Short mmCIF file of C-alpha atoms in Angstrom, two decimals:
data_model
loop_
_atom_site.label_atom_id
_atom_site.label_comp_id
_atom_site.label_asym_id
_atom_site.label_seq_id
_atom_site.Cartn_x
_atom_site.Cartn_y
_atom_site.Cartn_z
CA MET A 114 -20.44 10.14 34.93
CA SER A 115 -18.11 7.70 35.67
CA ALA A 116 -20.71 4.73 34.42
CA THR A 117 -21.09 6.98 31.22
CA GLN A 118 -17.08 7.16 31.08
CA ALA A 119 -16.89 3.27 31.54
CA HIS A 120 -19.19 2.46 29.17
CA ALA A 121 -17.86 4.85 26.68
CA ASP A 122 -13.82 3.58 26.85
CA SER A 123 -15.38 -0.43 26.55
CA VAL A 124 -16.07 0.90 22.83
CA ALA A 125 -14.56 3.92 21.88
CA SER A 126 -11.44 1.82 20.37
CA PRO A 127 -12.47 0.49 16.89
CA PHE A 128 -10.43 -2.57 17.80
CA ARG A 129 -12.64 -2.97 20.59
CA GLN A 130 -15.65 -5.19 18.69
CA PRO A 131 -17.35 -8.20 18.95
CA LYS A 132 -15.78 -11.57 18.22
CA ALA A 133 -18.19 -11.61 14.52
CA VAL A 134 -16.20 -8.19 13.52
CA PHE A 135 -12.99 -9.53 13.47
CA ALA A 136 -13.42 -12.66 12.03
CA VAL A 137 -15.18 -10.90 9.05
CA ALA A 138 -11.72 -8.81 9.13
CA PHE A 139 -9.72 -11.83 9.32
CA ALA A 140 -11.16 -13.09 5.81
CA CYS A 141 -10.54 -9.57 4.47
CA VAL A 142 -6.92 -9.65 5.05
CA VAL A 143 -6.89 -12.46 3.33
CA SER A 144 -8.85 -12.06 0.24
CA PHE A 145 -6.57 -8.65 0.19
CA MET A 146 -3.22 -11.10 0.60
CA GLY A 147 -4.81 -12.25 -3.03
CA ILE A 148 -3.63 -9.17 -4.61
CA GLY A 149 0.00 -9.75 -4.19
CA LEU A 150 0.23 -13.43 -2.86
CA VAL A 151 0.45 -14.90 -6.68
CA ASP A 152 3.43 -12.57 -7.91
CA PRO A 153 6.42 -13.95 -6.33
CA ILE A 154 5.48 -17.66 -7.64
CA LEU A 155 4.87 -16.57 -11.15
CA PRO A 156 8.25 -17.25 -12.18
CA ALA A 157 8.64 -20.69 -10.60
CA ILE A 158 5.21 -21.97 -11.89
CA SER A 159 6.45 -20.72 -15.31
CA HIS A 160 9.53 -23.33 -14.92
CA GLU A 161 7.95 -26.23 -13.49
CA LEU A 162 5.03 -26.40 -15.44
CA HIS A 163 7.06 -25.64 -18.55
CA ALA A 164 4.36 -22.49 -19.32
CA SER A 165 5.62 -19.38 -21.02
CA PRO A 166 5.05 -15.82 -19.34
CA SER A 167 2.24 -15.46 -21.45
CA GLN A 168 0.25 -18.42 -20.45
CA VAL A 169 1.47 -17.67 -16.55
CA THR A 170 -0.32 -14.49 -17.04
CA LEU A 171 -3.79 -15.99 -17.73
CA LEU A 172 -3.65 -16.57 -13.56
CA PHE A 173 -4.56 -12.88 -13.27
CA THR A 174 -6.79 -12.89 -16.51
CA SER A 175 -9.11 -15.64 -15.28
CA TYR A 176 -8.89 -14.07 -11.82
CA LEU A 177 -10.13 -10.62 -12.25
CA VAL A 178 -12.37 -11.08 -15.69
CA VAL A 179 -14.64 -13.41 -14.28
CA THR A 180 -14.41 -11.19 -10.92
CA ALA A 181 -15.68 -8.23 -13.14
CA VAL A 182 -18.66 -10.48 -14.54
CA ALA A 183 -19.69 -11.29 -11.34
CA MET A 184 -19.72 -8.21 -10.00
CA LEU A 185 -22.61 -7.66 -11.90
CA ILE A 186 -24.91 -10.39 -10.24
CA THR A 187 -23.64 -9.61 -6.46
CA ASN A 188 -26.13 -7.54 -5.80
CA TRP A 189 -29.11 -8.98 -7.38
CA VAL A 190 -27.57 -12.42 -4.95
CA SER A 191 -27.36 -10.73 -1.67
CA SER A 192 -30.52 -8.67 -1.94
CA ARG A 193 -32.46 -12.27 -2.26
CA ILE A 194 -29.79 -14.15 0.57
CA GLY A 195 -29.18 -11.54 2.55
CA ALA A 196 -25.24 -10.56 3.09
CA LYS A 197 -24.16 -13.16 5.38
CA LYS A 198 -25.01 -15.93 3.11
CA THR A 199 -23.57 -14.10 0.42
CA LEU A 200 -20.24 -14.01 2.10
CA ILE A 201 -20.07 -17.30 3.22
CA ALA A 202 -21.15 -18.65 -0.39
CA GLY A 203 -18.20 -16.69 -1.34
CA LEU A 204 -15.64 -17.80 1.15
CA ILE A 205 -16.48 -21.23 0.04
CA ILE A 206 -16.08 -21.04 -3.70
CA ILE A 207 -12.60 -19.59 -2.14
CA VAL A 208 -11.83 -22.10 0.00
CA VAL A 209 -12.54 -25.14 -2.67
CA PHE A 210 -11.23 -23.54 -5.93
CA SER A 211 -7.80 -21.87 -3.91
CA ALA A 212 -7.21 -25.65 -2.87
CA ALA A 213 -7.95 -27.31 -6.18
CA ALA A 214 -5.64 -24.72 -7.56
CA GLY A 215 -2.87 -25.80 -5.66
CA ALA A 216 -3.46 -29.57 -6.33
CA SER A 217 -3.42 -28.83 -10.07
CA PRO A 218 -1.19 -30.89 -12.35
CA THR A 219 -1.38 -28.34 -15.28
CA ILE A 220 -1.34 -24.43 -15.97
CA GLY A 221 -4.75 -24.67 -17.69
CA ALA A 222 -6.51 -26.25 -15.16
CA ILE A 223 -5.04 -23.65 -12.58
CA ILE A 224 -6.18 -21.01 -14.78
CA GLY A 225 -9.58 -22.61 -14.70
CA PHE A 226 -9.70 -22.90 -10.93
CA ARG A 227 -8.32 -19.52 -10.74
CA ALA A 228 -11.55 -18.05 -12.59
CA GLY A 229 -13.79 -19.85 -10.19
CA TRP A 230 -12.08 -18.46 -7.24
CA GLY A 231 -12.90 -15.23 -9.18
CA VAL A 232 -16.83 -16.25 -8.44
CA GLY A 233 -16.21 -16.09 -4.96
CA ASN A 234 -14.04 -13.05 -4.55
CA ALA A 235 -16.31 -11.20 -6.35
CA LEU A 236 -19.11 -11.97 -3.84
CA PHE A 237 -17.06 -11.61 -0.83
CA ILE A 238 -15.99 -8.51 -1.94
CA ALA A 239 -19.24 -7.09 -2.34
CA THR A 240 -20.90 -8.00 1.18
CA SER A 241 -17.54 -8.15 3.30
CA LEU A 242 -17.80 -4.39 4.32
CA ALA A 243 -21.43 -4.53 4.76
CA VAL A 244 -21.55 -7.02 7.53
CA ILE A 245 -18.41 -5.96 9.45
CA VAL A 246 -20.82 -2.68 9.28
CA ALA A 247 -23.81 -4.20 10.58
CA SER A 248 -21.74 -6.23 13.13
CA ALA A 249 -19.72 -3.67 14.29
CA SER A 250 -20.23 -1.74 17.25
CA GLY A 251 -19.53 2.08 17.95
CA GLY A 252 -20.92 3.22 14.37
CA PHE A 253 -19.83 3.31 10.96
CA ALA A 254 -16.27 4.96 11.68
CA GLY A 255 -14.75 2.28 13.66
CA ALA A 256 -16.27 -0.53 11.13
CA ILE A 257 -14.41 1.33 8.70
CA VAL A 258 -11.48 1.79 10.40
CA LEU A 259 -11.24 -1.87 10.64
CA TYR A 260 -11.78 -2.62 7.35
CA GLU A 261 -9.04 -0.35 5.80
CA THR A 262 -6.94 -1.92 8.63
CA ALA A 263 -7.69 -5.27 7.10
CA LEU A 264 -6.93 -3.92 4.02
CA GLY A 265 -3.20 -2.63 4.80
CA VAL A 266 -2.11 -5.59 6.40
CA GLY A 267 -3.35 -7.68 3.73
CA ILE A 268 -1.85 -6.17 0.85
CA ALA A 269 1.29 -5.69 2.96
CA ILE A 270 1.81 -8.79 4.20
CA GLY A 271 0.26 -10.77 0.82
CA PRO A 272 3.52 -11.19 -1.29
CA LEU A 273 5.63 -12.16 1.99
CA LEU A 274 3.72 -14.82 2.50
CA GLY A 275 3.50 -16.00 -1.11
CA GLY A 276 7.56 -15.62 -1.09
CA THR A 277 7.99 -17.45 2.17
CA LEU A 278 5.30 -20.60 1.29
CA GLY A 279 6.60 -20.18 -2.49
CA GLU A 280 10.31 -21.18 -1.47
CA ILE A 281 8.85 -24.45 -0.41
CA SER A 282 6.50 -25.02 -3.36
CA TRP A 283 4.68 -22.58 -6.27
CA ARG A 284 1.64 -24.48 -4.65
CA GLY A 285 2.04 -23.28 -0.73
CA PRO A 286 0.45 -19.74 -1.66
CA PHE A 287 -2.58 -21.43 -2.56
CA TYR A 288 -2.86 -24.16 -0.27
CA GLY A 289 -2.42 -21.23 2.53
CA VAL A 290 -5.15 -19.12 1.43
CA ALA A 291 -7.45 -22.36 1.56
CA ALA A 292 -6.46 -23.15 5.01
CA LEU A 293 -6.49 -19.55 6.07
CA MET A 294 -9.89 -19.14 4.63
CA ALA A 295 -11.46 -22.15 5.90
CA ILE A 296 -10.70 -20.50 9.38
CA ALA A 297 -12.22 -17.23 8.36
CA LEU A 298 -15.15 -19.55 7.01
CA ILE A 299 -16.02 -21.70 10.09
CA ALA A 300 -15.62 -18.26 12.17
CA THR A 301 -17.91 -16.43 10.27
CA ILE A 302 -20.43 -18.97 10.29
CA VAL A 303 -20.27 -19.44 14.15
CA LEU A 304 -20.02 -15.67 15.10
CA VAL A 305 -21.46 -13.81 12.60
CA GLU A 306 -25.63 -13.16 13.13
CA PRO A 307 -27.84 -13.42 10.06
CA THR A 308 -27.95 -10.34 8.41
CA PRO A 309 -31.75 -8.93 7.15
CA LYS A 310 -32.16 -9.03 3.58
CA PRO A 311 -32.33 -5.64 2.15
CA ALA A 312 -35.64 -3.42 1.78
CA HIS A 313 -35.57 -4.19 -1.91
CA LYS A 314 -34.20 -6.41 -4.37
CA THR A 315 -31.75 -5.49 -6.88
CA GLY A 316 -32.27 -6.42 -10.86
CA LEU A 317 -29.85 -7.98 -12.92
CA SER A 318 -29.75 -5.60 -14.94
CA ALA A 319 -28.99 -2.65 -12.51
CA PRO A 320 -25.20 -2.22 -12.91
CA LEU A 321 -25.47 -2.29 -16.86
CA ARG A 322 -28.26 0.59 -16.53
CA ALA A 323 -26.42 2.80 -13.82
CA LEU A 324 -23.13 2.76 -16.79
CA LYS A 325 -25.90 4.54 -18.61
CA HIS A 326 -24.96 7.55 -16.53
CA ARG A 327 -22.24 9.64 -18.16
CA GLY A 328 -20.28 10.64 -14.85
CA LEU A 329 -20.22 7.09 -13.49
CA LEU A 330 -19.29 5.76 -16.97
CA THR A 331 -16.57 7.83 -17.53
CA ILE A 332 -14.75 7.38 -14.15
CA SER A 333 -14.93 4.22 -14.44
CA LEU A 334 -13.06 3.85 -18.20
CA THR A 335 -10.63 6.11 -16.08
CA ALA A 336 -10.59 3.49 -13.98
CA LEU A 337 -10.12 0.34 -16.54
CA CYS A 338 -7.37 2.41 -18.38
CA TYR A 339 -5.55 2.80 -14.99
CA ASN A 340 -6.03 -1.10 -13.86
CA TRP A 341 -4.83 -1.44 -17.25
CA ALA A 342 -1.06 -0.13 -16.17
CA PHE A 343 -1.54 -1.14 -12.66
CA PHE A 344 -1.50 -4.89 -13.60
CA THR A 345 0.80 -4.28 -16.21
CA VAL A 346 3.52 -3.81 -13.53
CA LEU A 347 1.96 -6.35 -11.19
CA GLY A 348 1.45 -9.45 -13.78
CA TYR A 349 4.39 -9.04 -15.58
CA ALA A 350 7.47 -6.62 -14.02
CA PRO A 351 8.30 -10.44 -11.67
CA PHE A 352 9.36 -12.11 -15.13
CA PRO A 353 12.34 -9.49 -15.53
CA MET A 354 13.26 -9.22 -12.26
CA GLU A 355 14.65 -12.79 -12.40
CA LEU A 356 14.21 -13.42 -8.49
CA SER A 357 13.60 -16.01 -5.95
CA PRO A 358 10.42 -16.38 -4.72
CA ILE A 359 11.53 -14.79 -1.44
CA LYS A 360 13.00 -12.34 -2.98
CA LEU A 361 10.17 -11.48 -5.22
CA GLY A 362 7.86 -11.46 -2.37
CA LEU A 363 10.07 -9.15 -0.20
CA VAL A 364 9.83 -6.39 -3.53
CA PHE A 365 6.01 -6.76 -3.48
CA THR A 366 6.19 -6.14 0.17
CA GLY A 367 7.51 -3.20 0.29
CA TRP A 368 5.00 -2.59 -3.00
CA GLY A 369 2.31 -3.35 -0.86
CA ILE A 370 3.05 -1.56 2.52
CA LEU A 371 2.89 1.93 0.23
CA VAL A 372 0.02 0.96 -1.45
CA ALA A 373 -1.78 0.70 1.92
CA LEU A 374 -0.49 3.27 3.47
CA PHE A 375 -1.23 6.13 0.55
CA ALA A 376 -4.67 4.25 -0.08
CA VAL A 377 -5.55 4.89 3.85
CA PHE A 378 -3.79 7.89 5.05
CA GLY A 379 -2.60 9.58 1.72
CA ALA A 380 -5.28 9.95 -0.41
CA PRO A 381 -8.01 11.28 2.05
CA ARG A 382 -5.20 14.10 2.54
CA LEU A 383 -4.79 14.64 -0.84
CA GLN A 384 -8.33 14.87 -1.62
CA ALA A 385 -8.70 17.63 1.26
CA SER A 386 -5.89 19.45 0.26
CA LEU A 387 -6.57 19.33 -3.55
CA GLY A 388 -9.73 18.14 -4.33
CA ILE A 389 -10.89 14.89 -6.55
CA ALA A 390 -10.39 15.93 -9.67
CA ARG A 391 -6.44 17.42 -9.23
CA THR A 392 -5.45 14.88 -7.19
CA MET A 393 -6.81 11.96 -9.87
CA TYR A 394 -4.59 14.23 -12.73
CA ALA A 395 -1.24 14.38 -10.51
CA ASN A 396 -1.72 10.71 -9.68
CA LEU A 397 -2.37 9.50 -13.04
CA ALA A 398 0.42 11.51 -14.24
CA ALA A 399 3.06 10.84 -11.36
CA PHE A 400 2.00 7.28 -12.09
CA ALA A 401 2.96 7.31 -16.04
CA VAL A 402 6.32 8.93 -15.37
CA VAL A 403 7.03 5.86 -12.90
CA VAL A 404 5.69 3.33 -15.55
CA LEU A 405 7.66 5.34 -18.26
CA VAL A 406 10.65 4.49 -15.80
CA ILE A 407 9.96 0.59 -15.74
CA ALA A 408 9.47 0.44 -19.93
CA ILE A 409 12.78 2.28 -20.67
CA TRP A 410 15.02 0.60 -17.45
CA THR A 411 12.91 -2.74 -17.54
CA THR A 412 16.06 -4.60 -18.08
CA ASP A 413 18.07 -2.94 -15.40
CA ARG A 414 16.94 -4.92 -12.24
CA ALA A 415 17.90 -2.25 -9.66
CA VAL A 416 16.07 0.37 -11.41
CA LEU A 417 13.08 -2.25 -12.07
CA ILE A 418 12.80 -3.15 -8.55
CA ALA A 419 12.94 0.47 -7.28
CA ALA A 420 10.35 1.78 -9.70
CA VAL A 421 8.00 -1.19 -8.88
CA ILE A 422 7.86 -0.78 -4.88
CA ILE A 423 7.34 3.48 -5.94
CA SER A 424 4.39 2.33 -7.84
CA GLY A 425 2.68 1.53 -4.96
CA ILE A 426 2.41 5.03 -3.77
CA PHE A 427 0.39 5.82 -6.78
CA ILE A 428 -1.65 2.67 -6.64
CA GLY A 429 -2.55 3.25 -3.25
CA VAL A 430 -3.73 6.80 -3.77
CA ASN A 431 -5.69 5.78 -7.05
CA ASN A 432 -7.32 2.78 -5.61
CA THR A 433 -9.02 5.09 -3.09
CA ILE A 434 -9.60 8.64 -4.75
CA THR A 435 -11.08 6.87 -8.06
CA THR A 436 -13.78 5.28 -5.62
CA GLN A 437 -14.35 8.52 -4.14
CA ALA A 438 -14.70 10.28 -7.68
CA VAL A 439 -17.60 8.02 -8.65
CA MET A 440 -19.19 7.79 -5.33
CA THR A 441 -19.54 11.64 -5.90
CA VAL A 442 -20.39 11.73 -9.39
CA SER A 443 -23.01 8.49 -9.67
CA PRO A 444 -26.86 9.41 -8.73
CA VAL A 445 -27.44 5.76 -7.96
CA GLU A 446 -27.16 3.63 -4.63
CA LYS A 447 -23.66 2.94 -3.79
CA PRO A 448 -23.61 -0.59 -3.84
CA VAL A 449 -25.08 -0.90 -7.46
CA ALA A 450 -22.29 2.07 -8.57
CA SER A 451 -19.50 0.37 -6.91
CA ALA A 452 -20.54 -2.88 -8.80
CA ALA A 453 -20.67 -1.38 -11.97
CA TYR A 454 -17.59 0.16 -11.44
CA SER A 455 -15.32 -2.89 -10.40
CA PHE A 456 -16.87 -4.21 -13.50
CA VAL A 457 -15.49 -1.93 -16.01
CA ARG A 458 -11.99 -1.38 -13.93
CA PHE A 459 -11.47 -5.30 -13.86
CA ILE A 460 -12.07 -6.09 -16.95
CA GLY A 461 -9.02 -3.78 -17.90
CA GLY A 462 -7.04 -5.14 -14.96
CA GLY A 463 -7.63 -8.79 -16.29
CA LEU A 464 -6.76 -8.07 -19.86
CA ALA A 465 -3.81 -6.36 -19.68
CA PRO A 466 -1.17 -8.79 -18.20
CA TYR A 467 -2.39 -11.22 -20.43
CA ALA A 468 -1.83 -8.66 -23.37
CA ALA A 469 1.49 -7.71 -21.90
CA GLY A 470 2.74 -11.35 -22.45
CA ARG A 471 1.78 -11.29 -25.78
CA MET A 472 3.24 -8.25 -26.43
CA VAL A 473 6.73 -9.13 -25.05
CA LEU A 474 6.99 -12.02 -27.58
CA ALA A 475 5.62 -9.69 -30.86
CA ALA A 476 7.53 -6.57 -29.68
CA GLY A 477 10.01 -7.05 -27.09
CA ILE A 478 9.95 -7.08 -22.77
CA HIS A 479 9.49 -2.88 -23.24
CA PHE A 480 6.58 -2.86 -25.26
CA PRO A 481 4.10 -3.64 -22.96
CA PHE A 482 5.25 -0.65 -20.47
CA TYR A 483 5.06 1.54 -23.32
CA ILE A 484 1.55 0.76 -23.91
CA ALA A 485 0.76 1.14 -20.22
CA VAL A 486 1.82 4.78 -20.16
CA GLY A 487 -0.19 5.47 -23.01
CA ALA A 488 -3.16 3.40 -21.10
CA LEU A 489 -2.50 6.25 -18.34
CA LEU A 490 -2.29 8.96 -20.86
CA VAL A 491 -6.09 7.61 -22.75
CA GLY A 492 -7.44 7.36 -19.36
CA ILE A 493 -6.18 11.20 -18.14
CA GLY A 494 -8.07 12.18 -21.49
CA ILE A 495 -10.94 10.52 -20.46
CA LEU A 496 -10.91 12.26 -17.32
CA THR A 497 -10.95 15.74 -19.00
CA THR A 498 -14.61 14.90 -20.34
CA ALA A 499 -15.59 14.45 -16.95
CA HIS A 500 -14.24 17.55 -15.24
CA ARG A 501 -17.13 19.26 -15.25
CA LEU A 502 -18.85 17.13 -13.52
CA LEU A 503 -16.35 16.37 -10.64
CA ASN A 504 -16.15 19.99 -10.07
CA GLN A 505 -20.10 20.55 -9.92
CA ALA A 506 -19.87 17.91 -7.30
CA GLU A 507 -16.99 19.34 -5.44
CA ARG A 508 -18.45 23.03 -5.36
CA VAL A 509 -21.47 20.92 -3.63
CA GLN A 510 -19.67 18.97 -1.03
CA ALA A 511 -18.00 22.70 -0.45
CA GLU A 512 -21.72 24.18 0.25
CA GLN A 513 -22.54 25.14 3.79
CA VAL A 514 -26.56 25.27 3.30
CA ALA A 515 -27.45 26.13 6.82
CA GLY A 516 -31.17 25.97 8.64
CA SER A 517 -33.98 24.42 6.32
CA ALA A 518 -31.93 23.88 2.67
CA ALA A 519 -33.28 20.66 2.81
CA SER A 520 -36.82 19.19 4.13
CA PRO A 521 -36.61 16.37 6.38
CA ALA A 522 -38.13 13.23 4.65
CA PRO A 523 -40.96 11.64 6.52
CA ALA A 524 -39.19 10.04 9.19
CA SER A 525 -41.30 6.69 8.40
CA THR A 526 -39.55 6.09 5.34
CA GLY A 527 -36.85 4.20 6.44
CA LEU A 528 -35.01 5.54 2.49
CA ALA A 529 -31.94 7.09 2.01
CA SER A 530 -31.79 10.83 2.73
CA THR A 531 -32.31 13.04 0.20
CA GLY A 532 -30.63 16.78 -0.53
CA PRO A 533 -27.89 18.73 -1.53
CA VAL A 534 -24.30 17.44 -0.28
CA GLY A 535 -23.00 19.40 3.14
CA ALA A 536 -26.74 20.11 3.79
CA LEU A 537 -28.16 21.14 7.66
CA ILE A 538 -31.32 19.77 7.89
CA PRO A 539 -33.23 20.51 11.31
CA VAL A 540 -34.80 17.49 13.43
CA GLU A 541 -36.41 19.34 16.04
CA ALA A 542 -36.13 21.15 19.11
CA ASN A 543 -36.09 19.63 22.95
CA ALA A 544 -39.00 20.90 25.41
CA GLU A 545 -36.66 23.70 27.02
CA PRO A 546 -36.84 26.88 26.02
CA ALA A 547 -33.68 28.63 25.25
CA GLU A 548 -32.94 32.53 26.42
CA PRO A 549 -33.00 35.00 24.12
CA GLY A 550 -29.34 35.66 22.62
CA ALA A 551 -27.85 32.87 24.08
CA ARG A 552 -24.89 31.68 23.42
CA ILE A 553 -24.55 28.48 20.92
CA ILE A 554 -22.41 25.50 21.86
CA LEU A 555 -21.82 22.91 18.84
CA ALA A 556 -22.06 18.98 20.11
CA ALA A 557 -21.06 17.03 17.16
CA VAL A 558 -22.06 13.61 17.73
CA ASP A 559 -22.20 10.15 16.04
CA GLY A 560 -23.79 7.04 16.78
CA SER A 561 -21.19 5.91 19.02
CA PRO A 562 -21.68 5.39 22.97
CA VAL A 563 -18.92 7.61 23.69
CA ALA A 564 -20.66 10.39 21.79
CA ALA A 565 -22.38 10.68 25.23
CA LEU A 566 -19.78 12.18 26.66
CA VAL A 567 -19.69 15.51 24.10
CA THR A 568 -23.53 15.78 24.84
CA GLU A 569 -22.70 15.76 28.61
CA ALA A 570 -19.95 18.27 28.21
CA ALA A 571 -21.95 20.45 26.46
CA GLY A 572 -25.11 20.13 28.44
CA VAL A 573 -22.90 21.40 31.46
CA LEU A 574 -21.25 24.23 29.53
CA ALA A 575 -24.64 25.24 28.53
CA ALA A 576 -26.19 25.19 31.98
CA GLY A 577 -23.48 27.35 33.59
CA HIS A 578 -23.47 30.03 31.10
CA GLY A 579 -26.92 29.79 29.83
CA GLY A 580 -25.97 28.16 26.37
CA LEU A 581 -28.21 26.58 23.59
CA VAL A 582 -26.79 23.31 22.54
CA HIS A 583 -27.03 22.42 18.85
CA VAL A 584 -26.74 18.82 18.43
CA VAL A 585 -25.46 17.92 14.58
CA HIS A 586 -25.12 14.70 13.57
CA THR A 587 -22.71 14.02 10.29
CA GLN A 588 -24.77 11.26 8.25
CA GLU A 589 -22.09 8.47 8.23
CA GLU A 590 -21.11 7.06 4.51
CA ALA A 591 -19.79 3.91 4.11
CA THR A 592 -16.68 3.81 1.69
CA ALA A 593 -13.48 2.12 2.35
CA GLY A 594 -10.53 1.81 -0.11
CA ASP A 595 -12.21 0.98 -3.48
CA VAL A 596 -15.64 -0.56 -1.88
CA ALA A 597 -18.84 1.33 -1.25
CA ILE A 598 -22.04 0.22 0.31
CA ASP A 599 -24.78 2.15 1.49
CA GLY A 600 -24.33 4.45 4.73
CA GLU A 601 -26.86 5.65 7.38
CA SER A 602 -30.43 6.15 6.43
CA LEU A 603 -31.89 9.79 7.17
CA GLU A 604 -34.20 7.53 9.50
CA GLN A 605 -31.21 6.24 11.65
CA ALA A 606 -29.33 9.89 11.81
CA ARG A 607 -32.52 11.34 12.90
CA ALA A 608 -32.92 8.66 15.90
CA VAL A 609 -29.12 9.68 16.68
CA VAL A 610 -29.87 13.22 17.32
CA LEU A 611 -33.22 12.46 18.81
CA ASP A 612 -31.27 10.45 21.78
CA HIS A 613 -29.05 13.15 22.20
CA LEU A 614 -32.17 15.88 22.89
CA ASP A 615 -33.91 13.40 24.99
CA GLN A 616 -30.07 12.89 26.90
CA LEU A 617 -30.45 17.22 27.14
CA ALA A 618 -33.90 17.63 28.31
CA GLY A 619 -33.42 14.83 30.69
CA ARG A 620 -30.83 17.79 32.36
CA HIS A 621 -33.41 20.38 31.08
CA VAL A 622 -30.91 22.14 28.66
CA PRO A 623 -32.04 23.52 25.79
CA ALA A 624 -31.32 22.17 22.51
CA GLU A 625 -31.72 21.92 18.82
CA GLY A 626 -31.23 18.87 16.28
CA GLN A 627 -29.40 18.48 13.24
CA ILE A 628 -28.06 16.42 10.58
CA LEU A 629 -25.18 17.16 8.35
CA LEU A 630 -26.30 15.31 5.13
CA HIS A 631 -23.33 13.16 2.81
CA ALA A 632 -20.66 15.29 3.83
CA ALA A 633 -16.98 14.67 2.45
CA ASP A 634 -15.78 14.77 6.37
CA HIS A 635 -16.64 15.15 10.00
CA GLY A 636 -15.01 18.45 9.75
CA ALA A 637 -17.48 19.86 7.76
CA ALA A 638 -19.70 19.76 10.67
CA GLY A 639 -17.56 22.71 12.50
CA ARG A 640 -16.86 24.82 9.38
CA ALA A 641 -21.04 24.86 8.81
CA PHE A 642 -21.77 26.62 12.26
CA GLN A 643 -18.28 29.15 11.41
CA SER A 644 -20.49 31.64 10.20
CA PRO A 645 -23.56 33.40 12.77
CA HIS A 646 -26.01 30.72 12.51
CA PRO A 647 -29.37 32.66 11.94
#
């Protein structure tokens, strides 16, 4: 047992990973910095390049609209050249275009280079989580924790880095991103192993065809409205604050910390207690109230700063919970659903800052924020049309279907599993016979080596009390923040269970294996056995 313990301890922490994982995680940190990196220097660019706020907001518009359109081709590209090559291509584009933006003499040139940067951003977003999961040790859970940590760190420190470098020159943040991403690029090329190409190629039209599904389209349109408000605040609020780059950086660092905390920790807890639909309604309504405060007191610096920072709470929750909603109602592969959803939501985020600048010229500084409130209310209205779909999906997630609720797919398929969410499907029993009326001992395991300790402990208990071990493995999902990729296939999940059954057979302990399909959380394994097993 000591050898097993030592091996398990070496991989139990999600932060004990191969160097390749940290190379990509570092790139994720830099990429997520970009969300708030530019905010502290928007007024400085406007002043030094003699550009209007409306022109400067095109830095967001060109970047996000091009990202949105490029999301439509990311799966087509990665399914043909593989995730690593797609990731490297994205990193190269970001390095080149961020450096070019820093060297640009005019606002028009910066806007154009930010558009090119958006292509690289789309390729990176689409593949970074997949590469981390493929390179990580210890299964999906550790990889997702690391990815979400990178997300939080990047969002939180991006504005501070932007403000610090912006105090030197508005060009500083652009050059900073180029230098950091160049380091990440070299590390990725050297350390990350080649990733296999997907089993099948994705068509160019797949994301657009996916939007024909009513649930996916409805949630995506809700996200478009939400992103309109989000990027109205992010893209235009810095101008009426009238602060130096470093002070703007501190404001948006406070905002970013709340975004990160509530995206990673707050959203899952709210979803667990309220469900997806009620969390979305409550969060969008609360965000609308905060944006209304910004609209009314736009010229009151203290109120504006406080409201912008507080808005990070609702932005963080929504970034995570809306992705969960999309994946809950979508019938298509996760990468395709994620690309379709991102295409729609980034369109809203891209158009909003520029529209805000034009509205200020036409109707005054308060008007774009009132429009943002209206967009959130429209989003809530759109969401109500998908209420039945969300409730139905959540009811399915809550069902615990025991025994033979679904039949196992052939082991040779290698395809993602099908069957009811929350269904327990049998794998097989090991060769050891169980005593009549034997006590059931549940061993919930994942794919990490530390799970061997769980099975070993269950075997000891079973041997001492004449028990029967139920080895249950929750099929791993891969959704982190606002990104989702295909999770564990049924074949992979079955292999995990069989390994633990073999371990128990070696100790002559009777055991049965089961897989819990697409559970909302790992605690579902325990809830599935609260009732006596048939």
